[in-house]
mmCIF file of C-alpha atoms in Angstrom:
data_model
loop_
_atom_site.group_PDB
_atom_site.id
_atom_site.type_symbol
_atom_site.label_atom_id
_atom_site.label_comp_id
_atom_site.label_asym_id
_atom_site.label_seq_id
_atom_site.Cartn_x
_atom_site.Cartn_y
_atom_site.Cartn_z
ATOM 1 C CA MET B 1339 12.783 -19.744 5.558
ATOM 2 C CA ALA B 1340 9.677 -18.358 4.768
ATOM 3 C CA SER B 1341 8.035 -17.698 1.894
ATOM 4 C CA ILE B 1342 6.741 -13.939 1.147
ATOM 5 C CA ARG B 1343 2.905 -13.724 0.855
ATOM 6 C CA LEU B 1344 0.755 -11.532 -1.177
ATOM 7 C CA PHE B 1345 -1.127 -9.496 0.791
ATOM 8 C CA ARG B 1346 -3.734 -7.151 -0.746
ATOM 9 C CA LEU B 1347 -4.509 -3.699 0.858
ATOM 10 C CA PHE B 1348 -7.062 -2.140 -1.425
ATOM 11 C CA PRO B 1349 -9.833 -4.678 -3.193
ATOM 12 C CA THR B 1350 -12.843 -3.772 -0.035
ATOM 13 C CA ARG B 1351 -11.921 -0.051 0.023
ATOM 14 C CA LEU B 1352 -11.335 0.312 -4.195
ATOM 15 C CA ARG B 1353 -14.608 -1.972 -4.733
ATOM 16 C CA TYR B 1354 -17.234 0.135 -2.075
ATOM 17 C CA GLY B 1355 -15.242 3.133 -3.243
ATOM 18 C CA VAL B 1356 -15.689 2.717 -7.699
ATOM 19 C CA ALA B 1357 -19.525 2.566 -6.808
ATOM 20 C CA ALA B 1358 -20.058 5.158 -4.011
ATOM 21 C CA LEU B 1359 -18.212 7.682 -7.337
ATOM 22 C CA LEU B 1360 -20.714 6.460 -9.472
ATOM 23 C CA LEU B 1361 -23.550 6.730 -7.937
ATOM 24 C CA SER B 1362 -22.771 10.185 -7.032
ATOM 25 C CA VAL B 1363 -22.433 11.228 -10.856
ATOM 26 C CA GLY B 1364 -25.323 12.190 -12.639
ATOM 27 C CA CYS B 1365 -28.325 11.141 -9.514
ATOM 28 C CA SER B 1366 -31.377 11.869 -10.258
ATOM 29 C CA ALA B 1367 -34.993 11.086 -8.420
ATOM 30 C CA PRO B 1368 -35.232 7.656 -6.693
ATOM 31 C CA GLN B 1369 -38.110 5.934 -8.881
ATOM 32 C CA GLU B 1370 -35.841 6.870 -12.077
ATOM 33 C CA LYS B 1371 -34.070 4.468 -13.066
ATOM 34 C CA ARG B 1372 -30.380 4.767 -13.823
ATOM 35 C CA ALA B 1373 -28.811 3.854 -16.862
ATOM 36 C CA GLN B 1374 -25.455 1.441 -16.168
ATOM 37 C CA PRO B 1375 -22.701 2.692 -17.092
ATOM 38 C CA THR B 1376 -20.091 1.873 -19.224
ATOM 39 C CA PRO B 1377 -17.075 0.699 -19.962
ATOM 40 C CA ALA B 1378 -15.088 3.622 -20.106
ATOM 41 C CA GLU B 1379 -16.412 5.252 -17.000
ATOM 42 C CA LEU B 1380 -16.017 2.671 -14.747
ATOM 43 C CA ALA B 1381 -12.239 2.765 -16.072
ATOM 44 C CA ARG B 1382 -12.612 6.220 -15.136
ATOM 45 C CA ALA B 1383 -13.647 5.466 -11.663
ATOM 46 C CA ARG B 1384 -11.540 3.262 -11.386
ATOM 47 C CA GLN B 1385 -8.310 5.119 -12.480
ATOM 48 C CA GLN B 1386 -10.033 7.986 -10.048
ATOM 49 C CA GLN B 1387 -10.966 5.656 -6.700
ATOM 50 C CA LEU B 1388 -7.332 4.419 -7.479
ATOM 51 C CA HIS B 1389 -5.664 8.270 -7.309
ATOM 52 C CA GLN B 1390 -7.592 8.738 -4.191
ATOM 53 C CA ASP B 1391 -6.575 5.689 -1.648
ATOM 54 C CA SER B 1392 -2.791 6.482 -3.697
ATOM 55 C CA LEU B 1393 -3.785 10.060 -1.528
ATOM 56 C CA ARG B 1394 -4.817 8.480 1.272
ATOM 57 C CA ALA B 1395 -1.576 5.348 1.585
ATOM 58 C CA ASP B 1396 -0.703 7.383 4.507
ATOM 59 C CA SER B 1397 -4.042 6.593 6.527
ATOM 60 C CA VAL B 1398 -3.999 2.794 5.676
ATOM 61 C CA ALA B 1399 -3.764 0.756 8.980
ATOM 62 C CA LYS B 1400 -0.338 -0.164 9.551
ATOM 63 C CA VAL B 1401 2.006 -2.059 10.869
ATOM 64 C CA HIS B 1402 5.045 -1.247 13.386
ATOM 65 C CA GLY B 1403 4.252 2.411 11.687
ATOM 66 C CA GLU B 1404 4.024 0.562 8.341
ATOM 67 C CA LEU B 1405 2.230 -1.114 5.523
ATOM 68 C CA PRO B 1406 0.385 -4.693 5.951
ATOM 69 C CA GLY B 1407 3.540 -6.622 4.380
ATOM 70 C CA ALA B 1408 6.425 -3.951 4.444
ATOM 71 C CA ILE B 1409 10.021 -6.175 5.288
ATOM 72 C CA LEU B 1410 11.573 -3.233 6.489
ATOM 73 C CA PRO B 1411 12.020 -2.705 9.779
ATOM 74 C CA ASP B 1412 11.508 -5.838 11.161
ATOM 75 C CA SER B 1413 13.657 -7.488 8.930
ATOM 76 C CA ARG B 1414 17.148 -7.683 7.377
ATOM 77 C CA ILE B 1415 17.699 -8.260 4.024
ATOM 78 C CA VAL B 1416 21.095 -9.875 2.922
ATOM 79 C CA ALA B 1417 21.889 -10.423 -1.601
ATOM 80 C CA TYR B 1418 23.335 -11.215 -3.480
ATOM 81 C CA TYR B 1419 25.296 -8.629 -5.836
ATOM 82 C CA GLY B 1420 25.636 -9.430 -9.579
ATOM 83 C CA ASN B 1421 25.368 -10.403 -13.261
ATOM 84 C CA PRO B 1422 24.359 -14.121 -13.161
ATOM 85 C CA LEU B 1423 25.930 -13.835 -17.261
ATOM 86 C CA HIS B 1424 29.442 -12.158 -16.018
ATOM 87 C CA LYS B 1425 32.428 -13.689 -13.245
ATOM 88 C CA SER B 1426 33.735 -10.861 -13.072
ATOM 89 C CA MET B 1427 30.718 -8.262 -11.819
ATOM 90 C CA GLY B 1428 29.642 -10.520 -8.556
ATOM 91 C CA ILE B 1429 29.572 -13.305 -6.084
ATOM 92 C CA LEU B 1430 25.408 -13.610 -8.562
ATOM 93 C CA GLY B 1431 27.246 -14.903 -11.048
ATOM 94 C CA GLN B 1432 30.732 -16.102 -10.152
ATOM 95 C CA TYR B 1433 29.682 -19.604 -8.823
ATOM 96 C CA PRO B 1434 27.447 -22.252 -10.255
ATOM 97 C CA GLN B 1435 23.966 -21.398 -9.056
ATOM 98 C CA ASP B 1436 24.134 -24.374 -6.262
ATOM 99 C CA GLU B 1437 26.964 -23.568 -4.683
ATOM 100 C CA MET B 1438 26.265 -20.003 -4.984
ATOM 101 C CA LEU B 1439 22.899 -20.780 -3.241
ATOM 102 C CA ARG B 1440 25.352 -22.941 -0.377
ATOM 103 C CA ARG B 1441 27.451 -19.696 0.006
ATOM 104 C CA LEU B 1442 24.057 -17.468 -0.105
ATOM 105 C CA SER B 1443 22.439 -19.608 3.177
ATOM 106 C CA GLU B 1444 26.011 -20.071 4.519
ATOM 107 C CA GLN B 1445 26.086 -16.328 5.052
ATOM 108 C CA ILE B 1446 22.821 -15.850 6.626
ATOM 109 C CA GLU B 1447 23.535 -18.027 8.586
ATOM 110 C CA GLU B 1448 26.928 -16.006 9.739
ATOM 111 C CA TRP B 1449 23.402 -13.421 10.178
ATOM 112 C CA GLU B 1450 21.168 -14.987 12.345
ATOM 113 C CA ALA B 1451 23.966 -15.046 14.455
ATOM 114 C CA ALA B 1452 25.676 -11.817 15.206
ATOM 115 C CA ASP B 1453 21.348 -10.926 15.185
ATOM 116 C CA PRO B 1454 19.321 -13.751 16.696
ATOM 117 C CA LYS B 1455 16.252 -10.989 16.765
ATOM 118 C CA ARG B 1456 16.131 -9.946 12.749
ATOM 119 C CA PRO B 1457 14.774 -12.306 11.195
ATOM 120 C CA VAL B 1458 16.983 -12.456 7.737
ATOM 121 C CA ARG B 1459 15.216 -12.246 4.560
ATOM 122 C CA PRO B 1460 17.494 -13.562 1.214
ATOM 123 C CA ALA B 1461 17.889 -12.118 -1.199
ATOM 124 C CA LEU B 1462 18.616 -12.082 -5.699
ATOM 125 C CA HIS B 1463 19.673 -8.511 -6.820
ATOM 126 C CA LEU B 1464 20.912 -8.811 -10.068
ATOM 127 C CA THR B 1465 22.148 -5.853 -13.058
ATOM 128 C CA ALA B 1466 19.039 -5.837 -15.295
ATOM 129 C CA ILE B 1467 20.176 -2.378 -17.422
ATOM 130 C CA ILE B 1468 23.499 -2.196 -17.237
ATOM 131 C CA ALA B 1469 26.267 0.173 -18.769
ATOM 132 C CA GLN B 1470 28.401 -0.458 -21.152
ATOM 133 C CA ARG B 1471 31.897 1.035 -22.509
ATOM 134 C CA ASP B 1472 30.231 0.477 -26.202
ATOM 135 C CA SER B 1473 26.991 3.541 -27.250
ATOM 136 C CA GLY B 1474 25.039 0.760 -28.524
ATOM 137 C CA ALA B 1475 22.591 1.819 -31.172
ATOM 138 C CA ASP B 1476 21.140 4.421 -29.778
ATOM 139 C CA GLY B 1477 23.925 5.458 -27.825
ATOM 140 C CA LYS B 1478 22.667 4.891 -24.579
ATOM 141 C CA TYR B 1479 25.923 3.424 -23.344
ATOM 142 C CA ARG B 1480 23.236 0.463 -21.342
ATOM 143 C CA ALA B 1481 22.425 -3.283 -22.831
ATOM 144 C CA SER B 1482 19.474 -4.745 -20.905
ATOM 145 C CA LEU B 1483 20.119 -8.593 -19.600
ATOM 146 C CA PRO B 1484 17.580 -10.684 -22.199
ATOM 147 C CA ASP B 1485 14.580 -11.372 -20.766
ATOM 148 C CA SER B 1486 14.910 -15.028 -20.094
ATOM 149 C CA THR B 1487 17.764 -14.357 -17.921
ATOM 150 C CA ILE B 1488 15.760 -12.339 -16.131
ATOM 151 C CA ARG B 1489 12.519 -15.344 -15.805
ATOM 152 C CA ARG B 1490 15.277 -17.587 -14.858
ATOM 153 C CA MET B 1491 16.121 -15.842 -12.009
ATOM 154 C CA ILE B 1492 12.911 -14.729 -10.540
ATOM 155 C CA ALA B 1493 11.572 -18.672 -11.263
ATOM 156 C CA LEU B 1494 14.755 -19.206 -9.126
ATOM 157 C CA GLY B 1495 13.816 -16.765 -5.942
ATOM 158 C CA ARG B 1496 11.172 -18.014 -6.049
ATOM 159 C CA GLN B 1497 11.757 -21.471 -6.166
ATOM 160 C CA GLN B 1498 14.091 -20.522 -3.365
ATOM 161 C CA HIS B 1499 11.456 -18.194 -0.917
ATOM 162 C CA ALA B 1500 13.858 -15.113 -1.802
ATOM 163 C CA LEU B 1501 13.432 -11.435 -2.590
ATOM 164 C CA VAL B 1502 14.435 -10.300 -6.653
ATOM 165 C CA PHE B 1503 15.983 -7.153 -7.098
ATOM 166 C CA LEU B 1504 16.283 -5.570 -9.978
ATOM 167 C CA ASP B 1505 19.483 -3.592 -10.680
ATOM 168 C CA VAL B 1506 19.710 -0.155 -12.984
ATOM 169 C CA GLN B 1507 22.394 1.437 -14.506
ATOM 170 C CA VAL B 1508 21.308 3.896 -16.958
ATOM 171 C CA GLY B 1509 23.809 5.462 -19.000
ATOM 172 C CA LEU B 1510 23.801 8.140 -20.691
ATOM 173 C CA SER B 1511 19.369 7.003 -21.022
ATOM 174 C CA THR B 1512 16.873 8.083 -18.383
ATOM 175 C CA LEU B 1513 15.201 6.154 -15.569
ATOM 176 C CA PRO B 1514 11.881 7.344 -17.440
ATOM 177 C CA GLN B 1515 13.085 5.604 -20.242
ATOM 178 C CA GLU B 1516 14.381 2.215 -18.861
ATOM 179 C CA LEU B 1517 11.408 1.771 -15.367
ATOM 180 C CA PRO B 1518 8.939 1.045 -17.804
ATOM 181 C CA ARG B 1519 10.409 -2.319 -19.075
ATOM 182 C CA LEU B 1520 10.754 -3.599 -16.412
ATOM 183 C CA ALA B 1521 7.442 -3.258 -15.013
ATOM 184 C CA PRO B 1522 6.451 -6.358 -15.748
ATOM 185 C CA TYR B 1523 8.397 -8.548 -13.774
ATOM 186 C CA LEU B 1524 7.359 -5.335 -10.523
ATOM 187 C CA ARG B 1525 3.987 -6.344 -10.612
ATOM 188 C CA LEU B 1526 5.519 -9.167 -8.876
ATOM 189 C CA PRO B 1527 4.869 -8.755 -5.240
ATOM 190 C CA PHE B 1528 8.452 -10.436 -4.626
ATOM 191 C CA VAL B 1529 10.293 -8.223 -6.877
ATOM 192 C CA HIS B 1530 11.985 -4.926 -6.004
ATOM 193 C CA LEU B 1531 13.867 -1.851 -8.096
ATOM 194 C CA GLY B 1532 17.337 -1.198 -7.367
ATOM 195 C CA ILE B 1533 18.997 2.650 -8.646
ATOM 196 C CA ASP B 1534 22.170 3.079 -9.278
ATOM 197 C CA PRO B 1535 23.460 6.502 -9.553
ATOM 198 C CA GLU B 1536 27.606 5.573 -10.447
ATOM 199 C CA PHE B 1537 26.588 4.721 -13.803
ATOM 200 C CA SER B 1538 24.402 7.855 -14.956
ATOM 201 C CA MET B 1539 26.156 10.061 -16.491
ATOM 202 C CA LYS B 1540 24.236 13.382 -16.982
ATOM 203 C CA SER B 1541 27.192 15.221 -17.789
ATOM 204 C CA GLY B 1542 27.101 13.217 -21.274
ATOM 205 C CA ARG B 1543 30.376 11.264 -21.020
ATOM 206 C CA ARG B 1544 31.279 7.375 -21.071
ATOM 207 C CA PRO B 1545 29.647 5.554 -18.575
ATOM 208 C CA GLY B 1546 33.319 4.415 -15.814
ATOM 209 C CA THR B 1547 35.492 7.433 -17.081
ATOM 210 C CA GLU B 1548 34.004 9.441 -13.633
ATOM 211 C CA VAL B 1549 31.205 8.839 -11.539
ATOM 212 C CA GLY B 1550 27.847 9.566 -12.447
ATOM 213 C CA GLU B 1551 25.017 10.999 -9.992
ATOM 214 C CA PHE B 1552 20.858 11.200 -9.412
ATOM 215 C CA ASP B 1553 18.903 14.045 -8.282
ATOM 216 C CA ALA B 1554 16.296 13.890 -5.700
ATOM 217 C CA GLN B 1555 13.795 14.125 -9.003
ATOM 218 C CA ASP B 1556 15.328 10.899 -10.339
ATOM 219 C CA VAL B 1557 14.401 8.515 -6.697
ATOM 220 C CA ASN B 1558 11.358 10.582 -7.011
ATOM 221 C CA TYR B 1559 10.653 9.347 -10.203
ATOM 222 C CA ALA B 1560 11.308 6.279 -9.230
ATOM 223 C CA ARG B 1561 9.617 6.216 -5.831
ATOM 224 C CA ARG B 1562 6.403 7.512 -8.005
ATOM 225 C CA PHE B 1563 6.733 4.338 -10.367
ATOM 226 C CA LEU B 1564 6.985 1.781 -7.637
ATOM 227 C CA ALA B 1565 4.297 3.662 -5.614
ATOM 228 C CA ASP B 1566 1.510 3.401 -8.588
ATOM 229 C CA ILE B 1567 2.824 0.015 -9.163
ATOM 230 C CA VAL B 1568 1.942 -1.064 -5.994
ATOM 231 C CA SER B 1569 -1.764 0.835 -5.615
ATOM 232 C CA GLU B 1570 -2.786 -0.879 -8.929
ATOM 233 C CA TYR B 1571 -1.876 -3.990 -8.540
ATOM 234 C CA GLN B 1572 -2.851 -4.352 -4.688
ATOM 235 C CA LEU B 1573 1.037 -5.472 -3.411
ATOM 236 C CA PRO B 1574 2.611 -5.203 -0.269
ATOM 237 C CA PRO B 1575 5.357 -2.470 -0.185
ATOM 238 C CA LYS B 1576 8.569 -2.351 -2.572
ATOM 239 C CA VAL B 1577 12.107 -1.439 -1.302
ATOM 240 C CA LEU B 1578 14.330 0.681 -3.727
ATOM 241 C CA VAL B 1579 17.745 0.654 -2.983
ATOM 242 C CA VAL B 1580 19.749 3.749 -4.198
ATOM 243 C CA HIS B 1581 23.631 2.602 -4.336
ATOM 244 C CA ARG B 1582 25.920 5.746 -3.067
ATOM 245 C CA PHE B 1583 30.092 5.451 -2.227
ATOM 246 C CA ARG B 1584 29.789 9.909 -2.575
ATOM 247 C CA GLN B 1585 28.430 12.842 -1.646
ATOM 248 C CA ASP B 1586 27.998 13.972 -4.639
ATOM 249 C CA MET B 1587 26.279 10.684 -5.999
ATOM 250 C CA VAL B 1588 23.697 11.521 -4.648
ATOM 251 C CA THR B 1589 22.266 15.575 -5.125
ATOM 252 C CA ASN B 1590 19.112 17.554 -2.780
ATOM 253 C CA TYR B 1591 18.782 14.356 -0.545
ATOM 254 C CA GLN B 1592 16.593 16.535 1.114
ATOM 255 C CA ASP B 1593 13.963 16.710 -1.359
ATOM 256 C CA ILE B 1594 13.402 12.456 -1.717
ATOM 257 C CA LYS B 1595 9.680 12.416 -0.669
ATOM 258 C CA THR B 1596 9.255 9.124 1.356
ATOM 259 C CA ASP B 1597 6.461 7.170 0.808
ATOM 260 C CA PRO B 1598 4.511 4.365 2.543
ATOM 261 C CA ARG B 1599 4.117 2.171 -0.334
ATOM 262 C CA VAL B 1600 8.178 2.341 -0.735
ATOM 263 C CA GLN B 1601 10.630 1.652 1.138
ATOM 264 C CA ILE B 1602 13.490 3.959 0.105
ATOM 265 C CA VAL B 1603 16.957 2.292 1.536
ATOM 266 C CA MET B 1604 20.199 4.379 0.507
ATOM 267 C CA ASP B 1605 23.030 2.070 0.318
ATOM 268 C CA MET B 1606 26.094 2.677 1.114
ATOM 269 C CA ASP B 1607 28.127 1.374 -1.792
ATOM 270 C CA GLY B 1608 31.971 1.908 -1.226
ATOM 271 C CA TRP B 1609 35.329 -0.569 -0.704
ATOM 272 C CA GLY B 1610 38.232 -0.563 1.524
ATOM 273 C CA THR B 1611 39.370 -0.973 4.506
ATOM 274 C CA PRO B 1612 37.013 -0.768 7.688
ATOM 275 C CA LYS B 1613 37.691 2.277 9.067
ATOM 276 C CA ILE B 1614 37.217 4.036 5.174
ATOM 277 C CA LYS B 1615 33.801 2.972 5.208
ATOM 278 C CA ARG B 1616 32.665 3.118 8.431
ATOM 279 C CA GLY B 1617 33.563 6.921 8.076
ATOM 280 C CA SER B 1618 32.086 6.493 4.169
ATOM 281 C CA TYR B 1619 28.894 5.319 6.412
ATOM 282 C CA ARG B 1620 29.128 8.280 8.556
ATOM 283 C CA LYS B 1621 29.391 11.097 5.918
ATOM 284 C CA PHE B 1622 26.613 9.458 3.208
ATOM 285 C CA ILE B 1623 24.375 7.501 5.097
ATOM 286 C CA LYS B 1624 24.612 8.807 8.741
ATOM 287 C CA GLN B 1625 24.750 12.582 8.474
ATOM 288 C CA GLN B 1626 22.475 12.497 5.327
ATOM 289 C CA PRO B 1627 19.067 9.767 6.137
ATOM 290 C CA VAL B 1628 16.365 9.298 3.774
ATOM 291 C CA GLU B 1629 14.554 6.692 5.771
ATOM 292 C CA PHE B 1630 16.060 3.280 5.610
ATOM 293 C CA ALA B 1631 20.266 2.807 5.142
ATOM 294 C CA GLY B 1632 21.830 -0.088 3.729
ATOM 295 C CA PHE B 1633 25.007 -1.525 3.768
ATOM 296 C CA LYS B 1634 28.016 -3.225 0.739
ATOM 297 C CA LEU B 1635 30.840 -5.357 1.448
ATOM 298 C CA PHE B 1636 33.115 -7.315 -1.782
ATOM 299 C CA TYR B 1637 34.257 -9.713 -1.450
ATOM 300 C CA LYS B 1638 36.746 -9.683 -3.237
ATOM 301 C CA ASN B 1639 37.606 -5.721 -2.825
ATOM 302 C CA ASP B 1640 36.884 -5.292 0.989
ATOM 303 C CA ARG B 1641 40.536 -8.084 1.208
ATOM 304 C CA ARG B 1642 42.705 -6.282 -0.745
ATOM 305 C CA PRO B 1643 46.035 -6.281 1.469
ATOM 306 C CA GLY B 1644 45.879 -4.104 4.414
ATOM 307 C CA SER B 1645 42.304 -4.544 4.310
ATOM 308 C CA ARG B 1646 39.101 -6.566 5.489
ATOM 309 C CA LEU B 1647 36.232 -7.791 5.298
ATOM 310 C CA MET B 1648 34.093 -6.548 8.436
ATOM 311 C CA THR B 1649 31.600 -9.184 10.021
ATOM 312 C CA PRO B 1650 27.413 -9.496 10.476
ATOM 313 C CA ALA B 1651 28.538 -8.402 13.989
ATOM 314 C CA GLU B 1652 30.878 -5.557 13.157
ATOM 315 C CA VAL B 1653 28.106 -4.516 10.448
ATOM 316 C CA ALA B 1654 25.164 -5.198 12.570
ATOM 317 C CA ALA B 1655 26.432 -2.846 15.321
ATOM 318 C CA LEU B 1656 26.327 0.521 12.774
ATOM 319 C CA ASP B 1657 23.880 3.632 13.453
ATOM 320 C CA PRO B 1658 21.910 3.459 12.318
ATOM 321 C CA LYS B 1659 21.642 -0.176 11.719
ATOM 322 C CA PRO B 1660 22.034 -0.957 8.292
ATOM 323 C CA LEU B 1661 18.835 -3.152 7.455
ATOM 324 C CA TYR B 1662 19.689 -3.895 3.422
ATOM 325 C CA ILE B 1663 23.378 -6.123 3.207
ATOM 326 C CA GLN B 1664 24.748 -6.787 -0.554
ATOM 327 C CA TYR B 1665 28.149 -8.724 -0.961
ATOM 328 C CA GLN B 1666 29.466 -8.669 -4.946
#
C-alpha cells in the first residue's frame, strides 16, 4: 500500500505574499529606512495572506480538477468502522488488532479485483465522540474516546499507511463545541473527519429515541473548520464524511457549499436488503447529490434472514459510483 505523502500547497505564495503585504503598508521615500515590522504586524500579515489564499483556493493549480494531494476521485477509500474499545459497535473493535487488519486487507483485495482501475486507500474510521444514553455531567449525552485510544489508532493508521477518520456524534452538543477538541489530530495529513446526523438531537431528546439531523449550516461549519486547518497547516485536502439514511437527516442539502480544500462525501448509511439499499441510495444520494458518494455495508445487519451482503462488484456498479466504502 502506498504511503500517504504531505503536499505543501501554499508555502512559496505565502512567503512572498506576506512580504508584499508588509511592503505595501506605510511606504515612504526610497531613501528612507523602513522600521522592521513587529511580531504582531507579522502575525496579522500572515493571517491576512492565509485568508486571501483561502479565498483564492479555486485558482490554485489542480490535478484532474482537484487540488494536489486530493484522495478523490482517483482513489476509492475502504474503511473499517467502529469503536476500538467495544466489540458491539463495529468491525473495527470486534476482533483483535491483527485479525481485524487481516480481514481489512482481504476486503481491500476484493475491491481491487472488482474495480482494478481504481486504487484503494485503506482506512480506520473510529467514533471519537460517541452519543450516550446517560446525560453526563454537562447534560450533553456524549462522551469522547480517551486521547490515548485515539492516539493509538492514529499510530496504527500511520504504521499501516492507512487513512484515519474521527467520527463525531454530538448528542445534545454541537459541532462548534466538539470539533475544536479534535483539531490537534486533524492537523495530521492522513486524519479526516466524519459527522453523524443520526445522533445530533436538535429536538433535545435523548440519543437513540429518534433519528437526529444536521442542517446545511452544520455541514458548512464542519467544511469551514477543515478548510481553515488545510490552509493554516498547508495540508492536502481533507475528506468530510456525512452519514445519511433518511431524507430528514440532512436538511437544506442544496445549501451545502463545496470547497476544493474539503471533499464532502454523503455516505448512504442504512442497512437492509440489496433492494432496500439501492432504493435508499437513489433517493438520498443520487437525487440529492453534494459532491462525492459513499456506501455503507453491515456485516451483521445486512445478513439478517432474507437478506445478504452486497458484493464489491454490485456496489461499484451503482450510479454515481461510491468512492467511500464503509464496513461496520
